[in-house]
Amino acid sequence: MSFDQRLAFVDIDASLAHARMLAAQRIISRKDLAAIERGLARIRREIAAGRFEWSIDAEDVHLNIVRRLTVLVGDPGKRLHTARSRNDQVATDLRLWLRAEIDAIQQRLAGLAHALIDQAERHAATVMPGFTHLQVAQPVTFGHHLLAYVEMLLRDRARLADCRARLNQLPLGAAALAGTTFPIDRMRVATALGFDTVCDNSLDAVSDRDFAIEFCACASIAMVHLSRLSEELVLWTNPRFGFVRLPDRFCTGSSIMPQKKNPDVPELVRGKTGRVFGDLIALLALMKGQPLAYNKDNQEDKEPVFDAVDTLRDALTVFAELIAGLEPDPAAMRAALREGYATATDLADYLVRKGVPFRDAHEAVAHAVRHAEAKHCDLVDLPLRTLQRFSKVIRADVGRVLTPEGSVGARRHRGGTAPAQVKAAVARARRRLRARP
């Protein structure tokens, strides 16, 4: 009872749809239906006001509600359970609850994506190092970097939409495992509750929780993306990088070191990612040994789902606020570009365009980089005459390709780092967010 109270309102919704179908099929009387509707409305108000008395003796949310209903309306309350079992009832409730939570998470995914897109638009031309192996590789823009996470979130959004479509099938009518002898109308209930269709096999309807496993898998992937962003924020706020500043409310100090500003929220999200992985593994282990049909093991299915929902939803909510308040330091980013010879590939491409075979160009640039290292300067700081010692085809126009702006600006194709392409990607991302996932 400490955790499945969360299902109370969807349990009432499902019971109302079931009762109305029973009345329409003349399985219960209209008088009984009116009493059931009146009693469930009162129970809903009691729960919302915190006045409902939950009893451990009643085992679960379903029995608590039906016992209270019977106290309130008498025999009509006892007739509500006609043509259903707690097995198909709980399967229905969990699908209804998770469907609503997926919708709420989708909104929060969109909120974080919008925060990233807004920052990307503001910093479409702010140059920074791109990394491979955590080593400076080539110049990119801060906007381009943030849009990479937008792409991840859009895929998370699509995965959750697919998960929602698969779970949106009605188990009610499967009863305990074999269906019911009463002349029920399952599609009427499905339509009333917003399900696309009904589960076609009664054994499968009551026993499988693959929809919950799939959600936890989707949640785990989404948390991986948040954890990767968290790791970058932890690195970027380190004074050795100094690329960004986080709003104070997302950080804490040290109990003994007054100078510290620790990136607590990114660290917490990074840590909670493992918690969601655990929820997924718990459900996989729960289901792997169960024969058909329903088993009491499935009493353990709710806590991992509830925990995964809470963790992902809260992480997305706080990250949207964090990203909106993020303050990049363009000077620190530019300074880091000068430490890794980030435009070396651009120089090699320049030589290739002048007719030098790529392998020869690669070797010439390697020599130029070693010379710059010895002189403790960047490639762009080498005099033209010095660069020409490594390749005779180098001319005065080489300066354009050796700057960070020249490097990012030269990649003008879709998906490239040119500021105009970043802004075009921003516009596409906004359109994709407006469309249904």
Coordinates of C-alpha atoms in Angstrom, one line a residue:
M1 CA 0.0 0.0 0.0
S2 CA 3.0 2.3 0.5
F3 CA 3.6 2.6 -3.2
D4 CA 0.7 1.3 -5.3
Q5 CA -1.6 4.0 -4.0
R6 CA -0.3 5.9 -7.0
L7 CA -2.6 3.8 -9.1
A8 CA -5.8 4.9 -7.3
F9 CA -7.1 7.4 -9.8
V10 CA -6.4 5.3 -12.9
D11 CA -8.0 2.3 -11.0
I12 CA -11.2 4.4 -10.5
D13 CA -11.1 5.5 -14.2
A14 CA -10.8 1.9 -15.3
S15 CA -13.6 0.8 -12.9
L16 CA -15.9 3.4 -14.2
A17 CA -15.3 2.4 -17.8
H18 CA -15.8 -1.2 -16.9
A19 CA -19.1 -0.5 -14.9
R20 CA -20.5 1.5 -17.8
M21 CA -19.8 -1.3 -20.2
L22 CA -21.4 -3.8 -17.9
A23 CA -24.5 -1.6 -17.7
A24 CA -24.6 -1.1 -21.5
Q25 CA -24.4 -4.9 -21.9
R26 CA -27.2 -5.4 -19.3
I27 CA -24.9 -7.4 -17.1
I28 CA -25.6 -5.0 -14.2
S29 CA -28.6 -2.6 -13.9
R30 CA -28.6 1.1 -14.5
K31 CA -29.4 1.6 -10.9
D32 CA -26.3 -0.3 -9.9
L33 CA -24.2 1.8 -12.3
A34 CA -25.5 5.0 -10.8
A35 CA -24.6 3.8 -7.3
I36 CA -21.1 2.7 -8.4
E37 CA -20.5 6.1 -10.1
R38 CA -21.7 8.0 -7.1
G39 CA -19.5 5.9 -4.7
L40 CA -16.4 6.1 -6.9
A41 CA -16.8 9.9 -7.2
R42 CA -16.8 10.2 -3.4
I43 CA -13.8 7.9 -3.1
R44 CA -11.9 10.0 -5.6
R45 CA -12.7 13.1 -3.6
E46 CA -11.6 11.4 -0.3
I47 CA -8.3 10.3 -1.9
A48 CA -7.6 13.7 -3.4
A49 CA -8.3 15.4 0.0
G50 CA -6.1 12.9 1.9
R51 CA -9.1 11.6 3.9
F52 CA -9.2 8.1 2.5
E53 CA -8.3 5.4 5.1
W54 CA -5.9 2.9 3.5
S55 CA -5.8 -0.5 5.0
I56 CA -3.0 -3.0 4.8
D57 CA -5.5 -5.7 5.5
A58 CA -7.1 -5.0 2.1
E59 CA -3.8 -6.0 0.4
D60 CA -3.7 -3.5 -2.4
V61 CA -5.1 -0.3 -4.0
H62 CA -7.8 -2.3 -5.9
L63 CA -9.3 -4.1 -2.8
N64 CA -9.1 -0.9 -0.7
I65 CA -11.2 0.9 -3.2
V66 CA -13.8 -1.8 -3.8
R67 CA -14.2 -2.4 0.0
R68 CA -14.8 1.3 0.6
L69 CA -17.2 1.3 -2.4
T70 CA -19.2 -1.5 -0.8
V71 CA -19.4 0.3 2.5
L72 CA -20.7 3.4 0.6
V73 CA -23.2 1.8 -1.8
G74 CA -23.7 -1.8 -0.6
D75 CA -24.4 -4.6 -3.1
P76 CA -23.8 -2.6 -6.3
G77 CA -20.2 -2.2 -5.1
K78 CA -19.9 -6.0 -5.0
R79 CA -21.2 -6.3 -8.6
L80 CA -18.4 -4.0 -10.0
H81 CA -16.0 -6.9 -10.1
T82 CA -18.2 -8.9 -12.4
A83 CA -16.3 -10.1 -15.5
R84 CA -12.9 -9.0 -14.3
S85 CA -10.1 -10.1 -12.1
R86 CA -7.4 -8.2 -10.2
N87 CA -5.0 -9.8 -12.7
D88 CA -6.4 -7.9 -15.7
Q89 CA -7.3 -4.9 -13.5
V90 CA -3.7 -4.3 -12.3
A91 CA -2.3 -4.8 -15.8
T92 CA -4.8 -2.2 -17.1
D93 CA -4.0 0.3 -14.2
L94 CA -0.3 0.1 -14.8
R95 CA -0.7 0.7 -18.5
L96 CA -3.0 3.7 -17.9
W97 CA -0.6 5.2 -15.3
L98 CA 2.5 4.7 -17.3
R99 CA 0.9 6.1 -20.5
A100 CA 0.1 9.3 -18.6
E101 CA 3.7 9.5 -17.2
I102 CA 5.2 9.0 -20.7
D103 CA 3.1 11.9 -21.9
A104 CA 4.5 14.0 -19.0
I105 CA 8.0 12.9 -19.6
Q106 CA 7.7 13.8 -23.3
Q107 CA 6.8 17.4 -22.3
R108 CA 9.9 17.5 -20.1
L109 CA 12.1 16.1 -22.9
A110 CA 10.8 18.9 -25.1
G111 CA 11.5 21.4 -22.4
L112 CA 15.1 20.4 -22.1
A113 CA 15.5 20.2 -25.9
H114 CA 14.1 23.8 -26.2
A115 CA 16.6 25.0 -23.5
L116 CA 19.5 23.4 -25.5
I117 CA 18.2 24.8 -28.8
D118 CA 17.9 28.3 -27.3
Q119 CA 21.5 28.2 -26.1
A120 CA 22.7 26.7 -29.4
E121 CA 21.0 29.6 -31.3
R122 CA 22.8 32.1 -29.2
H123 CA 26.1 30.5 -29.6
A124 CA 25.9 29.3 -33.2
A125 CA 29.3 31.0 -33.9
T126 CA 31.0 30.6 -30.5
V127 CA 34.1 28.5 -31.3
M128 CA 35.3 25.8 -28.9
P129 CA 37.4 22.6 -29.2
G130 CA 35.8 19.4 -30.4
F131 CA 37.3 16.4 -28.7
T132 CA 38.1 12.8 -29.6
H133 CA 39.6 10.6 -26.9
L134 CA 39.2 13.7 -24.7
Q135 CA 42.0 15.3 -26.7
V136 CA 41.6 18.5 -28.7
A137 CA 40.6 17.4 -32.2
Q138 CA 39.0 20.1 -34.4
P139 CA 37.2 23.4 -33.9
V140 CA 33.4 23.2 -33.5
T141 CA 30.9 25.7 -32.2
F142 CA 29.3 25.6 -28.8
G143 CA 25.9 25.7 -30.5
H144 CA 26.8 22.7 -32.7
H145 CA 28.0 20.8 -29.7
L146 CA 24.7 21.4 -27.8
L147 CA 22.7 20.4 -30.8
A148 CA 24.2 16.9 -30.6
Y149 CA 22.3 16.4 -27.4
V150 CA 19.2 17.7 -29.0
E151 CA 19.5 14.9 -31.5
M152 CA 19.8 12.4 -28.7
L153 CA 16.7 13.8 -27.0
L154 CA 14.7 13.7 -30.2
R155 CA 15.5 10.0 -30.5
D156 CA 14.6 9.4 -26.8
R157 CA 11.3 11.1 -27.7
A158 CA 10.7 8.8 -30.6
R159 CA 11.6 5.7 -28.6
L160 CA 9.1 6.7 -25.9
A161 CA 6.4 7.3 -28.5
D162 CA 7.0 3.8 -29.8
C163 CA 6.8 2.4 -26.3
R164 CA 3.6 4.2 -25.7
A165 CA 2.0 2.8 -28.9
R166 CA 2.8 -0.7 -27.9
L167 CA 1.5 -0.4 -24.3
N168 CA -1.7 1.2 -25.4
Q169 CA -3.7 -2.0 -25.6
L170 CA -6.4 -2.9 -23.1
P171 CA -5.9 -6.0 -20.9
L172 CA -9.4 -5.8 -19.3
G173 CA -11.6 -8.6 -20.4
A174 CA -8.8 -11.2 -19.9
A175 CA -10.0 -11.7 -16.4
A176 CA -7.8 -14.0 -14.4
L177 CA -6.2 -15.6 -17.4
A178 CA -8.9 -17.2 -19.7
G179 CA -11.4 -14.4 -20.4
T180 CA -15.0 -14.4 -19.1
T181 CA -18.3 -16.0 -19.9
F182 CA -20.1 -12.7 -19.7
P183 CA -21.0 -10.9 -23.0
I184 CA -18.6 -8.0 -22.5
D185 CA -17.7 -5.4 -25.0
R186 CA -13.9 -4.9 -24.7
M187 CA -13.6 -2.3 -27.5
R188 CA -16.2 -0.1 -25.7
V189 CA -13.9 0.0 -22.6
A190 CA -10.8 0.5 -24.7
T191 CA -12.3 3.5 -26.5
A192 CA -13.5 5.0 -23.2
L193 CA -10.1 4.7 -21.7
G194 CA -8.2 5.9 -24.8
F195 CA -6.6 2.6 -25.8
D196 CA -6.0 1.9 -29.4
T197 CA -7.2 -1.7 -29.2
V198 CA -7.4 -4.7 -26.9
C199 CA -4.9 -7.3 -26.0
D200 CA -5.7 -10.3 -28.3
N201 CA -4.5 -13.1 -26.0
S202 CA -5.9 -13.3 -22.5
L203 CA -2.8 -15.2 -21.1
D204 CA -0.4 -12.6 -22.5
A205 CA -2.7 -9.7 -21.4
V206 CA -2.4 -10.5 -17.7
S207 CA 1.1 -11.9 -17.4
D208 CA 3.6 -9.9 -19.5
R209 CA 5.2 -6.7 -18.4
D210 CA 7.3 -6.1 -21.5
F211 CA 5.8 -2.7 -21.9
A212 CA 7.2 -1.8 -18.5
I213 CA 10.6 -3.3 -19.4
E214 CA 10.6 -1.3 -22.6
F215 CA 9.9 1.9 -20.8
C216 CA 12.7 1.3 -18.4
A217 CA 15.0 0.6 -21.4
C218 CA 13.9 3.9 -23.0
A219 CA 14.5 5.6 -19.6
S220 CA 17.9 4.1 -19.3
I221 CA 19.0 5.3 -22.7
A222 CA 17.6 8.8 -22.0
M223 CA 19.5 8.8 -18.7
V224 CA 22.7 7.8 -20.5
H225 CA 22.4 10.9 -22.6
L226 CA 21.8 13.1 -19.5
S227 CA 24.8 11.4 -17.8
R228 CA 27.1 12.1 -20.8
L229 CA 26.0 15.8 -20.7
S230 CA 26.5 15.7 -16.9
E231 CA 30.1 14.4 -17.4
E232 CA 30.8 17.2 -19.8
L233 CA 29.4 19.9 -17.5
V234 CA 31.6 18.5 -14.7
L235 CA 34.6 18.7 -16.9
W236 CA 33.7 22.1 -18.4
T237 CA 33.2 23.7 -14.9
N238 CA 36.6 22.5 -13.8
P239 CA 39.0 25.5 -13.7
R240 CA 41.4 23.5 -16.0
F241 CA 38.6 23.8 -18.7
G242 CA 36.6 26.8 -17.5
F243 CA 34.3 26.6 -20.5
V244 CA 31.0 27.2 -18.6
R245 CA 29.6 28.5 -15.3
L246 CA 26.6 26.9 -13.7
P247 CA 24.0 29.0 -11.8
D248 CA 24.8 28.9 -8.0
R249 CA 21.5 27.1 -7.2
F250 CA 22.7 24.0 -9.0
C251 CA 26.0 23.8 -7.1
T252 CA 27.2 23.5 -3.5
G253 CA 30.3 24.5 -1.6
S254 CA 32.6 22.3 0.5
S255 CA 32.3 21.9 4.2
I256 CA 36.0 22.7 4.8
M257 CA 37.2 24.4 1.5
P258 CA 35.5 27.8 1.1
Q259 CA 36.7 28.3 -2.5
K260 CA 34.9 25.3 -3.9
K261 CA 31.8 25.4 -6.2
N262 CA 30.9 21.8 -6.8
P263 CA 28.6 20.9 -9.8
D264 CA 26.3 18.9 -7.6
V265 CA 23.3 18.5 -9.9
P266 CA 25.3 17.1 -12.9
E267 CA 27.0 14.7 -10.5
L268 CA 23.7 13.6 -9.0
V269 CA 22.1 13.0 -12.4
R270 CA 25.2 11.1 -13.4
G271 CA 24.9 8.9 -10.3
K272 CA 21.1 8.4 -10.6
T273 CA 21.6 7.0 -14.1
G274 CA 22.9 3.8 -12.5
R275 CA 19.7 3.7 -10.4
V276 CA 17.5 3.6 -13.6
F277 CA 19.8 0.9 -15.0
G278 CA 19.0 -1.1 -11.9
D279 CA 15.3 -0.6 -12.4
L280 CA 15.6 -2.1 -15.9
I281 CA 17.6 -5.1 -14.7
A282 CA 15.2 -5.7 -11.8
L283 CA 12.3 -6.0 -14.2
L284 CA 14.2 -8.2 -16.6
A285 CA 15.2 -10.6 -13.8
L286 CA 11.6 -10.5 -12.4
M287 CA 10.1 -11.7 -15.7
K288 CA 12.7 -14.1 -17.0
G289 CA 11.5 -17.2 -15.0
Q290 CA 7.8 -16.8 -15.0
P291 CA 5.6 -19.4 -16.6
L292 CA 2.2 -18.3 -18.0
A293 CA 0.0 -16.8 -16.8
Y294 CA -0.1 -14.4 -13.8
N295 CA 2.3 -15.0 -10.9
K296 CA 2.6 -13.1 -7.6
D297 CA 6.1 -12.2 -8.6
N298 CA 4.5 -9.4 -10.5
Q299 CA 3.7 -7.6 -7.3
E300 CA 7.3 -6.4 -7.6
D301 CA 6.8 -4.8 -11.0
K302 CA 5.6 -1.4 -9.8
E303 CA 8.4 0.0 -7.7
P304 CA 11.1 -0.2 -10.5
V305 CA 8.7 1.5 -12.9
F306 CA 7.7 4.2 -10.4
D307 CA 11.4 4.8 -9.6
A308 CA 12.5 5.0 -13.2
V309 CA 9.6 7.5 -14.0
D310 CA 10.4 9.7 -11.0
T311 CA 14.1 9.7 -11.6
L312 CA 13.9 10.5 -15.4
R313 CA 11.2 13.1 -15.0
D314 CA 13.0 15.0 -12.2
A315 CA 16.3 14.8 -14.0
L316 CA 14.8 16.3 -17.1
T317 CA 13.0 19.0 -15.2
V318 CA 16.1 20.2 -13.3
F319 CA 18.4 20.0 -16.4
A320 CA 16.1 22.2 -18.4
E321 CA 16.5 24.9 -15.8
L322 CA 20.2 24.3 -15.5
I323 CA 20.8 24.6 -19.3
A324 CA 18.7 27.7 -19.5
G325 CA 21.0 29.4 -16.9
L326 CA 24.3 28.1 -18.3
E327 CA 26.9 30.8 -19.0
P328 CA 29.6 29.8 -21.5
D329 CA 33.0 31.5 -21.4
P330 CA 34.0 32.0 -25.1
A331 CA 37.5 33.3 -24.2
A332 CA 38.3 30.1 -22.3
M333 CA 37.0 28.0 -25.2
R334 CA 39.1 29.9 -27.7
A335 CA 42.2 29.6 -25.5
A336 CA 41.8 25.8 -25.4
L337 CA 41.7 25.7 -29.2
R338 CA 45.3 27.2 -29.2
E339 CA 46.6 24.3 -27.1
G340 CA 45.8 21.4 -29.4
Y341 CA 46.6 22.5 -33.0
A342 CA 42.9 22.1 -33.8
T343 CA 43.3 23.4 -37.3
A344 CA 45.9 20.9 -38.4
T345 CA 43.3 18.9 -40.4
D346 CA 42.3 22.1 -42.1
L347 CA 45.9 22.7 -43.2
A348 CA 46.0 19.2 -44.6
D349 CA 42.8 19.7 -46.5
Y350 CA 44.2 23.0 -47.9
L351 CA 47.2 21.2 -49.2
V352 CA 45.0 18.5 -50.8
R353 CA 43.0 21.2 -52.5
K354 CA 46.3 22.5 -53.9
G355 CA 47.0 19.0 -55.5
V356 CA 49.1 17.4 -52.8
P357 CA 48.2 13.7 -52.1
F358 CA 46.6 13.3 -48.7
R359 CA 49.3 11.1 -47.2
D360 CA 52.0 13.7 -48.2
A361 CA 49.8 16.5 -46.9
H362 CA 49.4 14.6 -43.6
E363 CA 53.1 14.2 -43.2
A364 CA 53.9 17.8 -44.1
V365 CA 51.4 19.1 -41.5
A366 CA 52.8 16.7 -38.9
H367 CA 56.2 18.3 -39.4
A368 CA 54.7 21.8 -39.2
V369 CA 52.9 20.9 -35.9
R370 CA 56.2 19.5 -34.4
H371 CA 57.9 22.8 -35.4
A372 CA 55.1 24.8 -33.8
E373 CA 55.4 22.7 -30.6
A374 CA 59.1 23.5 -30.4
K375 CA 58.3 27.2 -30.8
H376 CA 55.4 27.0 -28.3
C377 CA 53.0 28.6 -30.7
D378 CA 49.9 27.7 -32.8
L379 CA 50.0 26.9 -36.5
V380 CA 48.3 30.2 -37.3
D381 CA 51.2 32.0 -35.5
L382 CA 53.9 30.6 -37.8
P383 CA 55.1 33.0 -40.5
L384 CA 54.2 32.2 -44.1
R385 CA 57.8 31.7 -45.0
T386 CA 58.1 29.1 -42.3
L387 CA 55.0 27.2 -43.4
Q388 CA 56.3 27.1 -47.0
R389 CA 59.3 25.1 -45.7
F390 CA 56.9 22.2 -45.2
S391 CA 55.1 22.6 -48.5
K392 CA 55.9 24.8 -51.5
V393 CA 52.2 25.1 -52.5
I394 CA 51.3 27.1 -49.4
R395 CA 50.3 30.7 -50.2
A396 CA 49.1 33.8 -48.3
D397 CA 45.5 32.5 -48.4
V398 CA 46.4 29.8 -45.9
G399 CA 45.7 32.2 -43.0
R400 CA 41.9 31.8 -43.6
V401 CA 41.9 28.1 -42.9
L402 CA 44.1 28.2 -39.8
T403 CA 41.7 30.3 -37.7
P404 CA 38.9 28.6 -35.7
E405 CA 36.3 30.7 -37.5
G406 CA 37.7 29.7 -40.9
S407 CA 37.7 26.1 -39.8
V408 CA 34.1 25.9 -38.7
G409 CA 32.9 28.2 -41.4
A410 CA 34.4 25.9 -44.1
R411 CA 32.1 23.1 -43.1
R412 CA 29.0 24.4 -44.8
H413 CA 27.2 21.1 -45.5
R414 CA 24.1 20.0 -43.6
G415 CA 25.2 18.7 -40.2
G416 CA 28.4 20.7 -40.4
T417 CA 29.8 23.3 -38.0
A418 CA 29.4 26.5 -40.1
P419 CA 27.3 29.0 -38.1
A420 CA 24.8 29.3 -40.9
Q421 CA 24.4 25.5 -40.8
V422 CA 24.0 25.5 -37.0
K423 CA 21.2 28.0 -37.3
A424 CA 19.6 25.9 -40.0
A425 CA 19.8 22.9 -37.7
V426 CA 18.2 25.0 -34.9
A427 CA 15.3 25.7 -37.2
R428 CA 14.9 22.1 -38.1
A429 CA 15.0 21.0 -34.5
R430 CA 12.3 23.4 -33.6
R431 CA 10.1 22.1 -36.4
R432 CA 10.7 18.5 -35.2
L433 CA 9.7 19.4 -31.7
R434 CA 6.5 20.9 -32.9
A435 CA 5.6 17.7 -34.7
R436 CA 4.2 14.7 -33.0
P437 CA 6.9 12.3 -31.8

